[in-house]
CSV table of C-alpha atoms in Angstrom, one decimal:
chain,number,residue,atom,x,y,z
A,522,UNK,CA,0.0,0.0,0.0
A,523,UNK,CA,2.8,2.4,0.9
A,524,UNK,CA,4.6,1.6,-2.4
A,525,UNK,CA,1.4,2.4,-4.3
A,526,UNK,CA,1.1,5.8,-2.6
A,527,UNK,CA,4.7,6.6,-3.2
A,528,UNK,CA,4.5,5.7,-6.9
A,529,UNK,CA,1.4,7.8,-7.3
A,530,UNK,CA,3.3,10.7,-5.8
A,531,UNK,CA,6.3,10.2,-7.9
A,532,UNK,CA,4.1,9.9,-11.0
A,533,UNK,CA,2.9,13.4,-10.3
A,534,UNK,CA,6.4,14.8,-10.0
A,535,UNK,CA,8.6,12.7,-12.3
A,536,UNK,CA,6.3,11.7,-15.2
A,537,UNK,CA,6.4,15.1,-16.7
A,538,UNK,CA,10.2,15.4,-16.3
A,539,UNK,CA,11.0,12.1,-18.1
A,540,UNK,CA,8.4,12.7,-20.9
A,541,UNK,CA,9.8,16.2,-21.4
A,542,UNK,CA,13.4,15.0,-21.7
A,543,UNK,CA,12.5,12.2,-24.1
A,544,UNK,CA,10.4,14.5,-26.3
A,545,UNK,CA,13.2,16.9,-26.4
A,546,UNK,CA,15.4,14.1,-27.7
A,547,UNK,CA,12.9,12.4,-30.0
A,548,UNK,CA,10.9,15.4,-31.1
A,549,UNK,CA,7.1,16.0,-30.5
A,550,UNK,CA,6.3,13.8,-33.5
A,551,UNK,CA,7.2,10.8,-31.2
A,552,UNK,CA,5.4,12.0,-28.1
A,553,UNK,CA,3.5,8.8,-27.7
A,554,UNK,CA,6.7,6.7,-27.7
A,555,UNK,CA,8.1,9.0,-25.0
A,556,UNK,CA,4.9,8.4,-23.0
A,557,UNK,CA,5.0,4.6,-23.5
A,558,UNK,CA,8.6,4.4,-22.3
A,559,UNK,CA,7.7,6.5,-19.3
A,560,UNK,CA,4.6,4.5,-18.5
A,561,UNK,CA,6.6,1.3,-18.8
A,562,UNK,CA,9.1,2.7,-16.3
A,563,UNK,CA,6.4,3.3,-13.7
A,564,UNK,CA,4.8,-0.1,-14.4
A,565,UNK,CA,8.1,-1.8,-13.7
A,566,UNK,CA,8.4,0.3,-10.5
A,567,UNK,CA,5.0,-0.9,-9.4
A,568,UNK,CA,5.8,-4.6,-10.0
A,569,UNK,CA,9.4,-4.5,-8.6
A,570,UNK,CA,8.8,-2.3,-5.5
A,571,UNK,CA,5.7,-4.3,-4.5
A,572,UNK,CA,7.8,-7.5,-4.5
A,573,UNK,CA,11.2,-6.3,-3.4
A,574,UNK,CA,10.5,-3.1,-1.5
A,575,UNK,CA,11.2,0.6,-2.3
A,576,UNK,CA,14.9,1.3,-3.4
A,577,UNK,CA,17.0,3.7,-1.3
A,578,UNK,CA,16.7,6.4,-4.0
A,579,UNK,CA,13.3,5.9,-5.8
A,580,UNK,CA,13.8,8.9,-8.2
A,581,UNK,CA,17.3,7.8,-9.2
A,582,UNK,CA,15.9,4.3,-9.8
A,583,UNK,CA,13.2,5.6,-12.1
A,584,UNK,CA,15.7,7.7,-14.1
A,585,UNK,CA,18.0,4.7,-14.5
A,586,UNK,CA,15.2,2.5,-15.7
A,587,UNK,CA,13.9,5.2,-18.1
A,588,UNK,CA,17.4,5.5,-19.5
A,589,UNK,CA,17.8,1.7,-20.0
A,590,UNK,CA,14.4,1.3,-21.5
A,591,UNK,CA,15.2,4.1,-24.0
A,592,UNK,CA,18.5,2.5,-24.9
A,593,UNK,CA,16.8,-0.9,-25.4
A,594,UNK,CA,14.1,0.7,-27.5
A,595,UNK,CA,16.6,2.4,-29.8
A,596,UNK,CA,18.7,-0.8,-30.0
A,597,UNK,CA,15.7,-3.0,-31.1
A,598,UNK,CA,13.9,-0.5,-33.3
A,599,UNK,CA,16.4,0.3,-36.1
A,600,UNK,CA,14.0,2.4,-38.2
A,601,UNK,CA,13.1,4.7,-35.2
A,602,UNK,CA,16.7,4.9,-34.1
A,603,UNK,CA,17.8,6.0,-37.5
A,604,UNK,CA,15.3,8.9,-37.4
A,605,UNK,CA,16.6,9.8,-34.0
A,606,UNK,CA,20.2,9.8,-35.3
A,607,UNK,CA,19.1,12.5,-37.9
A,608,UNK,CA,17.5,14.6,-35.2
A,609,UNK,CA,20.4,14.3,-32.8
A,610,UNK,CA,22.8,15.3,-35.6
A,611,UNK,CA,25.3,12.5,-35.2
A,612,UNK,CA,25.7,8.8,-35.8
A,613,UNK,CA,25.1,6.4,-32.9
A,614,UNK,CA,27.7,3.6,-33.4
A,615,UNK,CA,26.6,2.0,-30.1
A,616,UNK,CA,23.1,2.4,-29.0
A,617,UNK,CA,24.0,1.0,-25.6
A,618,UNK,CA,26.1,4.2,-25.0
A,619,UNK,CA,23.1,6.5,-25.7
A,620,UNK,CA,21.0,7.6,-22.8
A,621,UNK,CA,18.6,10.5,-22.2
A,622,UNK,CA,20.1,13.4,-20.3
A,623,UNK,CA,18.2,13.5,-17.0
A,624,UNK,CA,20.5,16.0,-15.4
A,625,UNK,CA,18.7,18.7,-13.4
A,626,UNK,CA,19.5,21.5,-15.9
A,627,UNK,CA,18.3,19.5,-18.9
A,628,UNK,CA,15.1,18.4,-17.0
A,629,UNK,CA,14.5,22.1,-16.2
A,630,UNK,CA,15.1,23.2,-19.8
A,631,UNK,CA,13.0,20.4,-21.3
A,632,UNK,CA,10.0,21.1,-19.1
A,633,UNK,CA,10.0,24.7,-20.0
A,634,UNK,CA,10.1,23.8,-23.7
A,635,UNK,CA,7.4,21.3,-23.2
A,636,UNK,CA,5.1,23.9,-21.5
A,637,UNK,CA,5.4,26.1,-24.6
A,638,UNK,CA,4.8,23.1,-26.9
A,639,UNK,CA,1.7,21.7,-25.2
A,640,UNK,CA,0.1,25.1,-24.7
A,641,UNK,CA,-0.7,25.5,-28.4
A,642,UNK,CA,-3.6,27.8,-29.3
A,643,UNK,CA,-4.4,25.4,-32.2
A,644,UNK,CA,-5.6,22.8,-29.8
A,645,UNK,CA,-9.3,23.0,-28.6
A,646,UNK,CA,-9.6,24.4,-25.1
A,647,UNK,CA,-10.9,21.3,-23.3
A,648,UNK,CA,-8.3,19.1,-25.0
A,649,UNK,CA,-5.6,21.7,-24.2
A,650,UNK,CA,-6.5,21.6,-20.5
A,651,UNK,CA,-6.5,17.8,-20.6
A,652,UNK,CA,-3.2,17.6,-22.3
A,653,UNK,CA,-1.6,20.0,-19.8
A,654,UNK,CA,-3.0,18.0,-16.9
A,655,UNK,CA,-1.6,14.8,-18.3
A,656,UNK,CA,1.8,15.9,-19.8
A,657,UNK,CA,2.7,18.9,-17.6
A,658,UNK,CA,1.0,17.9,-14.3
A,659,UNK,CA,1.2,14.1,-14.3
A,660,UNK,CA,-2.5,13.5,-13.6
A,661,UNK,CA,-3.9,10.1,-14.4
A,662,UNK,CA,-6.6,9.5,-17.0
A,663,UNK,CA,-9.2,8.6,-14.3
A,664,UNK,CA,-8.5,11.9,-12.4
A,665,UNK,CA,-8.9,14.0,-15.6
A,666,UNK,CA,-12.1,12.1,-16.5
A,667,UNK,CA,-13.5,12.8,-13.0
A,668,UNK,CA,-12.6,16.5,-13.3
A,669,UNK,CA,-14.5,16.7,-16.7
A,670,UNK,CA,-17.3,14.5,-15.4
A,671,UNK,CA,-16.5,12.2,-18.3
A,672,UNK,CA,-15.0,8.7,-18.8
A,673,UNK,CA,-11.6,7.3,-19.6
A,674,UNK,CA,-12.5,6.4,-23.2
A,675,UNK,CA,-13.6,10.0,-24.0
A,676,UNK,CA,-10.6,11.5,-22.3
A,677,UNK,CA,-8.2,9.2,-24.2
A,678,UNK,CA,-9.8,10.2,-27.5
A,679,UNK,CA,-9.5,13.9,-26.6
A,680,UNK,CA,-5.9,13.5,-25.7
A,681,UNK,CA,-5.2,11.5,-28.8
A,682,UNK,CA,-6.6,14.2,-31.0
A,683,UNK,CA,-4.6,16.9,-29.2
A,684,UNK,CA,-1.4,15.0,-29.6
A,685,UNK,CA,-2.2,14.5,-33.3
A,686,UNK,CA,-2.4,18.2,-33.7
A,687,UNK,CA,1.0,18.6,-32.0
A,688,UNK,CA,2.6,16.0,-34.2
A,689,UNK,CA,1.1,17.4,-37.4
A,690,UNK,CA,2.3,20.9,-36.6
A,691,UNK,CA,5.9,19.5,-36.6
A,692,UNK,CA,6.9,21.9,-33.8
A,693,UNK,CA,10.4,21.5,-32.5
A,694,UNK,CA,11.2,22.0,-28.8
A,695,UNK,CA,13.2,25.1,-29.3
A,696,UNK,CA,12.7,28.7,-28.2
A,697,UNK,CA,15.5,30.8,-29.6
A,698,UNK,CA,14.7,34.4,-28.7
A,699,UNK,CA,12.8,36.7,-26.3
A,700,UNK,CA,10.5,37.5,-29.3
A,701,UNK,CA,9.6,33.9,-29.8
A,702,UNK,CA,8.9,33.5,-26.1
A,703,UNK,CA,6.6,36.6,-26.1
A,704,UNK,CA,4.8,35.3,-29.2
A,705,UNK,CA,3.9,32.0,-27.4
A,706,UNK,CA,3.6,33.2,-23.8
A,707,UNK,CA,0.0,34.4,-24.0
A,708,UNK,CA,-1.2,31.0,-25.0
A,709,UNK,CA,0.9,29.4,-22.2
A,710,UNK,CA,-0.6,31.8,-19.6
A,711,UNK,CA,-4.1,31.1,-20.9
A,712,UNK,CA,-3.7,27.4,-20.5
A,713,UNK,CA,-2.3,27.7,-17.0
A,714,UNK,CA,-5.2,29.9,-16.0
A,715,UNK,CA,-7.7,27.4,-17.6
A,716,UNK,CA,-6.1,24.6,-15.5
A,717,UNK,CA,-6.5,26.7,-12.4
A,718,UNK,CA,-10.1,27.5,-13.2
A,719,UNK,CA,-10.8,23.8,-13.8
A,720,UNK,CA,-10.0,23.3,-10.2
A,721,UNK,CA,-11.4,26.5,-8.8
A,722,UNK,CA,-14.8,26.3,-10.6
A,723,UNK,CA,-14.9,22.5,-11.1
A,724,UNK,CA,-18.1,20.6,-11.0
A,725,UNK,CA,-16.5,17.6,-9.3
A,726,UNK,CA,-17.2,17.0,-5.6
A,727,UNK,CA,-13.6,15.8,-5.0
A,728,UNK,CA,-12.2,18.6,-2.9
A,729,UNK,CA,-8.7,17.1,-3.0
A,730,UNK,CA,-8.6,16.9,-6.7
A,731,UNK,CA,-9.9,20.4,-7.2
A,732,UNK,CA,-7.2,21.8,-4.9
A,733,UNK,CA,-4.5,19.8,-6.7
A,734,UNK,CA,-5.5,21.3,-10.1
A,735,UNK,CA,-5.1,24.8,-8.6
A,736,UNK,CA,-1.8,24.0,-7.0
A,737,UNK,CA,-0.5,22.5,-10.2
A,738,UNK,CA,-1.4,25.6,-12.2
A,739,UNK,CA,0.4,27.7,-9.6
A,740,UNK,CA,3.5,25.4,-9.9
A,741,UNK,CA,3.6,25.8,-13.7
A,742,UNK,CA,3.4,29.5,-13.3
A,743,UNK,CA,6.1,29.6,-10.7
A,744,UNK,CA,8.2,27.5,-13.1
A,745,UNK,CA,8.0,30.4,-15.6
A,746,UNK,CA,8.8,32.9,-12.8
A,747,UNK,CA,11.9,30.8,-11.8
A,748,UNK,CA,13.3,31.1,-15.4
A,749,UNK,CA,14.9,34.5,-16.2
A,750,UNK,CA,13.6,34.4,-19.8
A,751,UNK,CA,10.0,34.1,-18.7
A,752,UNK,CA,10.0,36.0,-15.4
A,753,UNK,CA,7.9,38.8,-16.9
A,754,UNK,CA,5.4,41.2,-15.2
A,755,UNK,CA,2.3,39.5,-16.6
A,756,UNK,CA,3.5,36.1,-15.4
A,757,UNK,CA,3.9,37.6,-11.9
A,758,UNK,CA,0.4,39.1,-12.3
A,759,UNK,CA,-1.1,35.7,-13.1
A,760,UNK,CA,0.7,34.2,-10.1
A,761,UNK,CA,-0.6,36.9,-7.8
A,762,UNK,CA,-4.2,36.4,-9.1
A,763,UNK,CA,-4.0,32.6,-8.5
A,764,UNK,CA,-2.5,33.1,-5.0
A,765,UNK,CA,-5.3,35.5,-4.1
A,766,UNK,CA,-7.9,33.1,-5.4
A,767,UNK,CA,-6.3,30.0,-3.8
A,768,UNK,CA,-6.2,31.8,-0.5
A,769,UNK,CA,-10.0,31.3,-0.2
A,770,UNK,CA,-10.1,27.7,-1.3
A,771,UNK,CA,-10.6,26.3,2.2
A,772,UNK,CA,-13.5,28.7,2.8
A,773,UNK,CA,-15.2,28.1,-0.6
A,774,UNK,CA,-16.6,24.6,0.1
A,775,UNK,CA,-18.6,23.2,3.0
A,776,UNK,CA,-18.1,19.8,4.5
A,777,UNK,CA,-20.2,18.2,1.7
A,778,UNK,CA,-18.1,19.8,-1.1
A,779,UNK,CA,-20.8,22.4,-1.9
A,780,UNK,CA,-19.8,25.9,-2.9
A,781,UNK,CA,-20.1,28.8,-0.4
A,782,UNK,CA,-20.7,32.2,-1.8
A,783,UNK,CA,-18.1,34.9,-1.2
A,784,UNK,CA,-20.3,36.9,1.2
A,785,UNK,CA,-21.1,33.8,3.3
A,786,UNK,CA,-17.5,32.5,3.6
A,787,UNK,CA,-15.7,32.2,7.0
A,788,UNK,CA,-13.0,34.7,6.5
A,789,UNK,CA,-10.9,33.3,9.3
A,790,UNK,CA,-10.3,30.3,7.0
A,791,UNK,CA,-8.6,32.5,4.3
A,792,UNK,CA,-4.9,31.7,4.0
A,793,UNK,CA,-2.9,34.7,5.2
A,794,UNK,CA,0.4,33.2,4.0
A,795,UNK,CA,-0.9,32.9,0.4
A,796,UNK,CA,-2.3,36.4,0.6
A,797,UNK,CA,1.1,37.6,1.6
A,798,UNK,CA,2.7,35.8,-1.4
A,799,UNK,CA,0.0,37.2,-3.7
A,800,UNK,CA,0.9,40.7,-2.5
A,801,UNK,CA,4.6,40.0,-3.3
A,802,UNK,CA,3.9,38.8,-6.8
A,803,UNK,CA,1.5,41.7,-7.4
A,804,UNK,CA,4.3,44.2,-6.5
A,805,UNK,CA,6.7,42.2,-8.8
A,806,UNK,CA,4.1,42.5,-11.6
A,807,UNK,CA,4.3,46.3,-11.4
A,808,UNK,CA,8.0,46.3,-12.7
A,809,UNK,CA,7.1,47.1,-16.3
A,810,UNK,CA,5.0,49.2,-18.6
A,811,UNK,CA,2.4,46.6,-19.6
A,812,UNK,CA,-1.0,46.5,-18.0
A,813,UNK,CA,-2.4,43.1,-18.9
A,814,UNK,CA,-5.8,41.6,-18.0
A,815,UNK,CA,-4.0,39.5,-15.4
A,816,UNK,CA,-2.8,42.7,-13.7
A,817,UNK,CA,-6.4,44.0,-13.4
A,818,UNK,CA,-7.8,40.6,-12.4
A,819,UNK,CA,-5.1,40.3,-9.7
A,820,UNK,CA,-6.0,43.8,-8.5
A,821,UNK,CA,-9.7,42.8,-8.3
A,822,UNK,CA,-8.7,39.7,-6.3
A,823,UNK,CA,-6.5,41.8,-4.1
A,824,UNK,CA,-9.5,43.9,-3.1
A,825,UNK,CA,-11.6,40.7,-2.6
A,826,UNK,CA,-8.9,39.5,-0.1
A,827,UNK,CA,-9.8,42.4,2.2
A,828,UNK,CA,-11.9,41.0,5.0
A,829,UNK,CA,-13.8,44.2,5.9
A,830,UNK,CA,-16.5,45.4,3.6
A,831,UNK,CA,-16.6,49.1,2.5
A,832,UNK,CA,-18.0,51.2,-0.3
A,833,UNK,CA,-14.4,52.2,-1.2
A,834,UNK,CA,-13.5,48.5,-1.6
A,835,UNK,CA,-16.2,47.9,-4.2
A,836,UNK,CA,-15.6,51.2,-6.0
A,837,UNK,CA,-11.9,50.1,-6.5
A,838,UNK,CA,-13.2,46.7,-7.8
A,839,UNK,CA,-15.6,48.5,-10.1
A,840,UNK,CA,-12.8,50.7,-11.5
A,841,UNK,CA,-10.7,47.7,-12.2
A,842,UNK,CA,-13.6,46.0,-14.0
A,843,UNK,CA,-14.1,49.2,-16.1
A,844,UNK,CA,-10.5,49.0,-17.2
A,845,UNK,CA,-10.7,45.2,-17.8
A,846,UNK,CA,-13.6,45.6,-20.1
A,847,UNK,CA,-11.7,48.2,-22.2
A,848,UNK,CA,-8.7,45.8,-22.5
A,849,UNK,CA,-10.7,42.6,-23.2
A,850,UNK,CA,-14.5,42.6,-23.3
A,851,UNK,CA,-16.4,39.5,-22.3
A,852,UNK,CA,-20.0,39.0,-21.2
A,853,UNK,CA,-19.0,37.3,-18.0
A,854,UNK,CA,-16.7,40.2,-17.1
A,855,UNK,CA,-19.6,42.6,-17.8
A,856,UNK,CA,-21.8,40.6,-15.4
A,857,UNK,CA,-19.1,40.6,-12.7
A,858,UNK,CA,-18.7,44.4,-13.2
A,859,UNK,CA,-22.5,44.8,-12.8
A,860,UNK,CA,-22.4,42.9,-9.5
A,861,UNK,CA,-19.6,45.2,-8.3
A,862,UNK,CA,-21.7,48.2,-9.4
A,863,UNK,CA,-24.5,46.9,-7.2
A,864,UNK,CA,-22.2,46.7,-4.2
A,865,UNK,CA,-20.7,50.2,-4.8
A,866,UNK,CA,-23.8,52.2,-6.0
A,867,UNK,CA,-26.8,50.1,-5.2
A,868,UNK,CA,-29.0,47.4,-6.9
A,869,UNK,CA,-31.3,49.8,-8.8
A,870,UNK,CA,-28.6,51.3,-11.0
A,871,UNK,CA,-27.0,47.9,-11.4
A,872,UNK,CA,-30.3,46.4,-12.6
A,873,UNK,CA,-30.5,49.0,-15.4
A,874,UNK,CA,-27.0,48.1,-16.5
A,875,UNK,CA,-27.7,44.4,-16.3
A,876,UNK,CA,-30.7,44.7,-18.7
A,877,UNK,CA,-28.4,46.5,-21.2
A,878,UNK,CA,-26.1,43.3,-21.3
A,879,UNK,CA,-29.2,41.2,-22.2
A,880,UNK,CA,-27.6,37.7,-22.0
A,881,UNK,CA,-30.8,35.7,-22.1
A,882,UNK,CA,-29.9,32.1,-22.2
A,883,UNK,CA,-27.0,32.5,-19.9
A,884,UNK,CA,-27.5,31.1,-16.4
A,885,UNK,CA,-25.1,33.6,-14.8
A,886,UNK,CA,-27.1,36.5,-16.3
A,887,UNK,CA,-30.4,35.2,-14.9
A,888,UNK,CA,-28.7,34.5,-11.6
A,889,UNK,CA,-27.5,38.1,-11.4
A,890,UNK,CA,-31.0,39.4,-12.3
A,891,UNK,CA,-32.4,37.3,-9.5
A,892,UNK,CA,-30.0,38.8,-7.0
A,893,UNK,CA,-30.7,42.3,-8.1
A,894,UNK,CA,-34.5,41.8,-7.9
A,895,UNK,CA,-34.6,40.1,-4.4
A,896,UNK,CA,-35.7,43.2,-2.5
A,897,UNK,CA,-37.6,45.0,-5.3
A,898,UNK,CA,-39.6,42.0,-6.5
A,899,UNK,CA,-39.1,38.7,-4.8
A,900,UNK,CA,-41.5,36.8,-7.1
A,901,UNK,CA,-39.6,37.9,-10.2
A,902,UNK,CA,-36.3,37.1,-8.5
A,903,UNK,CA,-37.5,33.5,-7.9
A,904,UNK,CA,-38.5,33.3,-11.6
A,905,UNK,CA,-35.0,34.4,-12.7
A,906,UNK,CA,-33.4,32.0,-10.3
A,907,UNK,CA,-35.5,29.1,-11.7
A,908,UNK,CA,-34.5,30.1,-15.2
A,909,UNK,CA,-30.9,30.1,-14.1
A,910,UNK,CA,-31.3,26.6,-12.7
A,911,UNK,CA,-32.8,25.3,-16.0
A,912,UNK,CA,-29.8,26.7,-17.9
A,913,UNK,CA,-27.0,25.8,-15.6
A,914,UNK,CA,-25.0,22.6,-16.1
A,915,UNK,CA,-23.2,22.9,-12.8
A,916,UNK,CA,-24.8,21.0,-9.9
A,917,UNK,CA,-23.1,23.2,-7.3
A,918,UNK,CA,-24.6,26.3,-8.9
A,919,UNK,CA,-28.0,24.7,-9.0
A,920,UNK,CA,-27.7,23.9,-5.3
A,921,UNK,CA,-26.9,27.5,-4.4
A,922,UNK,CA,-29.7,28.8,-6.6
A,923,UNK,CA,-32.2,26.4,-4.9
A,924,UNK,CA,-31.2,27.7,-1.5
A,925,UNK,CA,-31.8,31.3,-2.7
A,926,UNK,CA,-35.3,30.3,-4.0
A,927,UNK,CA,-36.1,28.6,-0.7
A,928,UNK,CA,-35.2,31.7,1.3
A,929,UNK,CA,-37.3,34.0,-0.9
A,930,UNK,CA,-40.2,31.5,-0.8
A,931,UNK,CA,-40.3,31.9,3.0
A,932,UNK,CA,-40.6,35.7,2.6
A,933,UNK,CA,-43.5,35.4,0.2
């Protein structure tokens, strides 16, 4: 049992490293071979450690086995090895002498390159998140399926299609200039934030899994911060945003895994250490001229981290939403801005603004209308909440909306 837990833990931390190194050596065209060799390594670990016990240095054991399996594969697959020879740029007289470079520096470099390769804007959003969770974060297929409320077969098909896109693009794992980094960085940051949101707003009731997704997204972002070529203001802004959001994770769910609204959260459960880290990264993000959407969202999250309520707090949030809409308009941002307007200037003026948005068919829109109508017209508010329930696909949202209806029904 202990061996199984250890292997699961090592899979999370070492799978991505080995796959990244092998892909750097083989090329993305052979990503599935890299995955197969890595999976075989962990399979052998499961069989061997269960029978003979855990070795003194489990990570070193995995690296040695991965190297040996790679050498054996090259030795027994002449067609493939000849292709690798061309990519490596020299002739391998003795395949037994070839082994993947699993030194700390090459692992670090290979992972960075893999992040930029996997986060391709040409891959559909859901497939991109799944691929990032699998390749960059080391999550198992069953865990990914649970997160997406799907099954293993569907997830495998989704990942297969995503990898086919990668292979057909013929991308090489090279980033040669700051200009090339900047060109690809927005797609990388988008994927990282999507992974974070998959945990933060997930429909799964598995609290541990939801938190893991958030922490993995933060790890990927810190990986960029830790590298001088990608330690840029907007990367720090995204990290600040995620730290602020993650600081409230323990207060967002009740003991049954149901969502708790912001205004109902126990603020003593907010993580002060994470808030302090968020403040640090927010300051770091100011070291530049660019004002990205992540800067503004991080600023909004900063004000949300203030435990005391005040008109000034919501006016600052409203100002940030005004700027955010100018940089990148989205209906959801407009709805969030309208909620902030209601807290700063009252529900009547916010209701007028909400009607201008007119997002009929969106459960968040009808939910907001219900909130704004609660005092003015409880009956209409109930109707809006019921409409929101009909449109929502998220069971946690349906639960919260039902609670609101029940409370208003008592008043009527």
